[in-house]
Structure formats: structure tokens, C-alpha cells
Amino acid sequence: DVFVFMDAYHQSFGELMAEGKPCTLSHRLTHTMKRATNAIFVTSFTTAAAFLATAQSPIMPLRSFGIFSALVIFSVFVINSFVLPPLTVLYVRNLEKRSWIDGFKAFTCGLLTVEPYVDPALALPVVANGAGTGASSPPKSDDDGNISLVHVVNPMDKYNPATMRRTERFFYLHYYNFLRGPAKYVILVVFAGLFAAGVALWVGLTVPTEPEQWFPKSHMFQQYLDLTGSKVLAGGGSAHTPPGN
């Protein structure tokens, strides 16, 4: 959950720039929560449902373990939804792009002075005639007519197939287009069938009536277990009866 949330936060800057929206910390957190919370909920729900399916097992320890695990996963999802956003703010304002000494000073509640946090989005240049459209600003000239090579990076360049790596091209193009088609319904049906089959097999589990045999019958240790279990410890048979006169 933490990885998904922080990965969505790091990607939020370029995504908001591509949409022409403000990239301040508050806007990035709002965008991150809308995007990451849905993904975290889906993964938490499917995992909790798998554990909750064990509640149908006739074996009491397995049934208790499944219900407890499902409740823990749901609780972790709720806690992460409330805790990760403020922790991200603390990390960005006090630790990100700071040395460990400055990070320590930032948590002293003002006892040690440290440079205040400045939102990098406030220093972004305003792109005319292309904000939010992916256009780059034209070259600028100073008072003497010298043209400065100022170029605002197009945030949509990372989605350009020509600049993507092979793995990125596969997921952004081929795999994404594959999931947009009817294949997603086939995948859902297949995994739903696997889930139902797993629940049916899990419900069919029963408590073993006798110890599992780890060694073959001819093994001396297995013969010792059979002898002690069926004769000596059982208190019957002729193994413990002394011979008569």
C-alpha cells in the first residue's frame, strides 16, 4: 500500500502538468489519494475476500485464521488511508531533498533553525499558449537580442513511444490496449472460477484422523513409531506381557 501511494505521488507532478492543473503539494495529494486509494482498495478487498473464504472451512483454527486475517487487512487499508497523506506531507516538507542533519532540525519544533519548505510548483514558469496542452515555450531573448535556450520540458514526453523503454512500451501500449478490449472480462471470469474452485477445495478439508506417515513402512524409524503407537503406548498386545513360566 505504501509503495502504491508513494509511486502515485511521484507520478502526480507530471500527470497534473500534462493536464494543465496546479502542481502544488495540496493538489498533488488530492490527485494521489483519488488515484491510489482505488488501487489499494481493490488489492485489499481481493486479499481480504480470499482469507474470508476460509470461514467456510470445517476446521476451526483455519476458520479463525481466515476471519482474523481479513479483519487485519481491512483495518490496515483504513489506517493507511488516514495515515499516509499526513505522513507524506511530513516527508516532503521536512525530509525530501534535505540532508539528514537538516531533516533532524526540521523535527525539533523550531528549536534548531532550518530553511523553510518552498513548494517547487510555485517556481514553475508559466507556459503561454500551451498550458495543459503539452506545448513547449518558445525561445526567449534578453534586452540585447540574445536568444536564451530556455525550454520547458513537455510532461507528455514520457508517454512518447519513441522515448519509452521496451518494458514501458509493452505496458503502456500493448498490455493496456489488450486490457481495454474484451480480454478483461475473460480474465475476470477465469479468476472468479479459480476463486470458486479454491473455496470448494478449502471447504472440503477435514481434520486428519491419524498421523501422517513420513517414512516408508520398511524404515526402522517408522517401524519404531508403529510399535510404540500400536502396542507399547496403547497398553495392549503381547509386546509388554512377560512370558509365563
Coordinates of C-alpha atoms in Angstrom, one line a residue, residues 42-134:
V42 CA -9.0 -3.3 -4.9
T43 CA -5.9 -5.2 -3.7
S44 CA -7.0 -5.1 -0.1
F45 CA -10.6 -6.3 -1.0
T46 CA -9.4 -9.2 -3.1
T47 CA -6.9 -10.3 -0.4
A48 CA -9.4 -10.0 2.4
A49 CA -12.0 -11.9 0.4
A50 CA -9.6 -14.8 -0.2
F51 CA -8.9 -15.0 3.6
L52 CA -12.6 -14.6 4.4
A53 CA -13.4 -17.6 2.2
T54 CA -11.7 -19.8 4.7
A55 CA -14.6 -19.0 7.1
Q56 CA -16.5 -21.8 5.4
S57 CA -13.9 -24.4 6.4
P58 CA -15.0 -27.0 9.0
I59 CA -11.6 -26.7 10.7
M60 CA -11.8 -24.2 13.5
P61 CA -8.2 -22.9 13.5
L62 CA -8.3 -22.3 9.8
R63 CA -11.7 -20.6 10.1
S64 CA -10.4 -18.3 12.8
F65 CA -7.2 -17.5 11.0
G66 CA -9.1 -16.5 7.8
I67 CA -11.5 -14.2 9.6
F68 CA -8.8 -12.6 11.7
S69 CA -6.6 -12.0 8.6
A70 CA -9.4 -10.5 6.7
L71 CA -10.2 -8.1 9.5
V72 CA -6.5 -7.1 9.8
I73 CA -6.2 -6.4 6.1
F74 CA -9.3 -4.2 6.1
S75 CA -8.0 -2.4 9.2
V76 CA -4.7 -1.8 7.5
F77 CA -6.5 -0.3 4.5
V78 CA -8.4 2.1 6.7
I79 CA -5.3 3.1 8.7
N80 CA -3.3 3.7 5.5
S81 CA -6.0 5.8 4.0
F82 CA -5.8 8.2 7.0
V83 CA -2.2 8.0 7.9
L84 CA -0.3 8.0 4.6
P85 CA -1.4 11.5 3.4
P86 CA -0.2 13.4 6.5
L87 CA 3.0 11.2 6.6
T88 CA 3.7 12.2 3.0
V89 CA 3.3 15.9 3.9
L90 CA 5.8 15.4 6.8
Y91 CA 8.2 13.6 4.5
V92 CA 8.0 16.2 1.7
R93 CA 8.2 19.3 3.9
N94 CA 11.0 18.0 6.2
L95 CA 13.0 15.2 4.6
E96 CA 12.7 15.2 0.9
K97 CA 15.8 16.9 -0.8
R98 CA 17.3 17.7 2.6
S99 CA 20.4 16.3 4.3
W100 CA 19.9 14.1 7.3
I101 CA 21.1 17.0 9.5
D102 CA 18.5 19.4 8.1
G103 CA 15.9 16.7 8.4
F104 CA 16.7 16.3 12.1
K105 CA 16.5 20.0 12.6
A106 CA 13.1 20.1 10.9
F107 CA 11.6 17.8 13.6
T108 CA 12.9 19.9 16.6
C109 CA 9.8 22.1 16.6
G110 CA 11.7 25.2 15.9
L111 CA 14.5 24.7 18.5
L112 CA 17.0 24.5 15.6
T113 CA 16.6 26.8 12.6
V114 CA 16.3 25.2 9.2
E115 CA 15.5 26.6 5.8
P116 CA 11.7 26.7 5.4
Y117 CA 10.0 24.5 2.8
V118 CA 9.2 26.0 -0.5
D119 CA 6.8 24.3 -2.8
P120 CA 8.7 23.7 -6.1
A121 CA 5.5 24.1 -8.1
L122 CA 5.4 27.8 -7.2
A123 CA 8.7 28.3 -9.1
L124 CA 7.4 26.8 -12.3
P125 CA 7.5 29.0 -15.4
V126 CA 4.1 30.0 -16.9
V127 CA 3.8 28.5 -20.3
A128 CA 1.8 30.7 -22.6
N129 CA -0.3 29.4 -25.5
G130 CA 0.2 25.8 -24.4
A131 CA -0.6 25.3 -20.7
G132 CA -2.0 21.9 -20.3
T133 CA -1.7 21.1 -24.0
G134 CA 1.8 19.8 -23.9

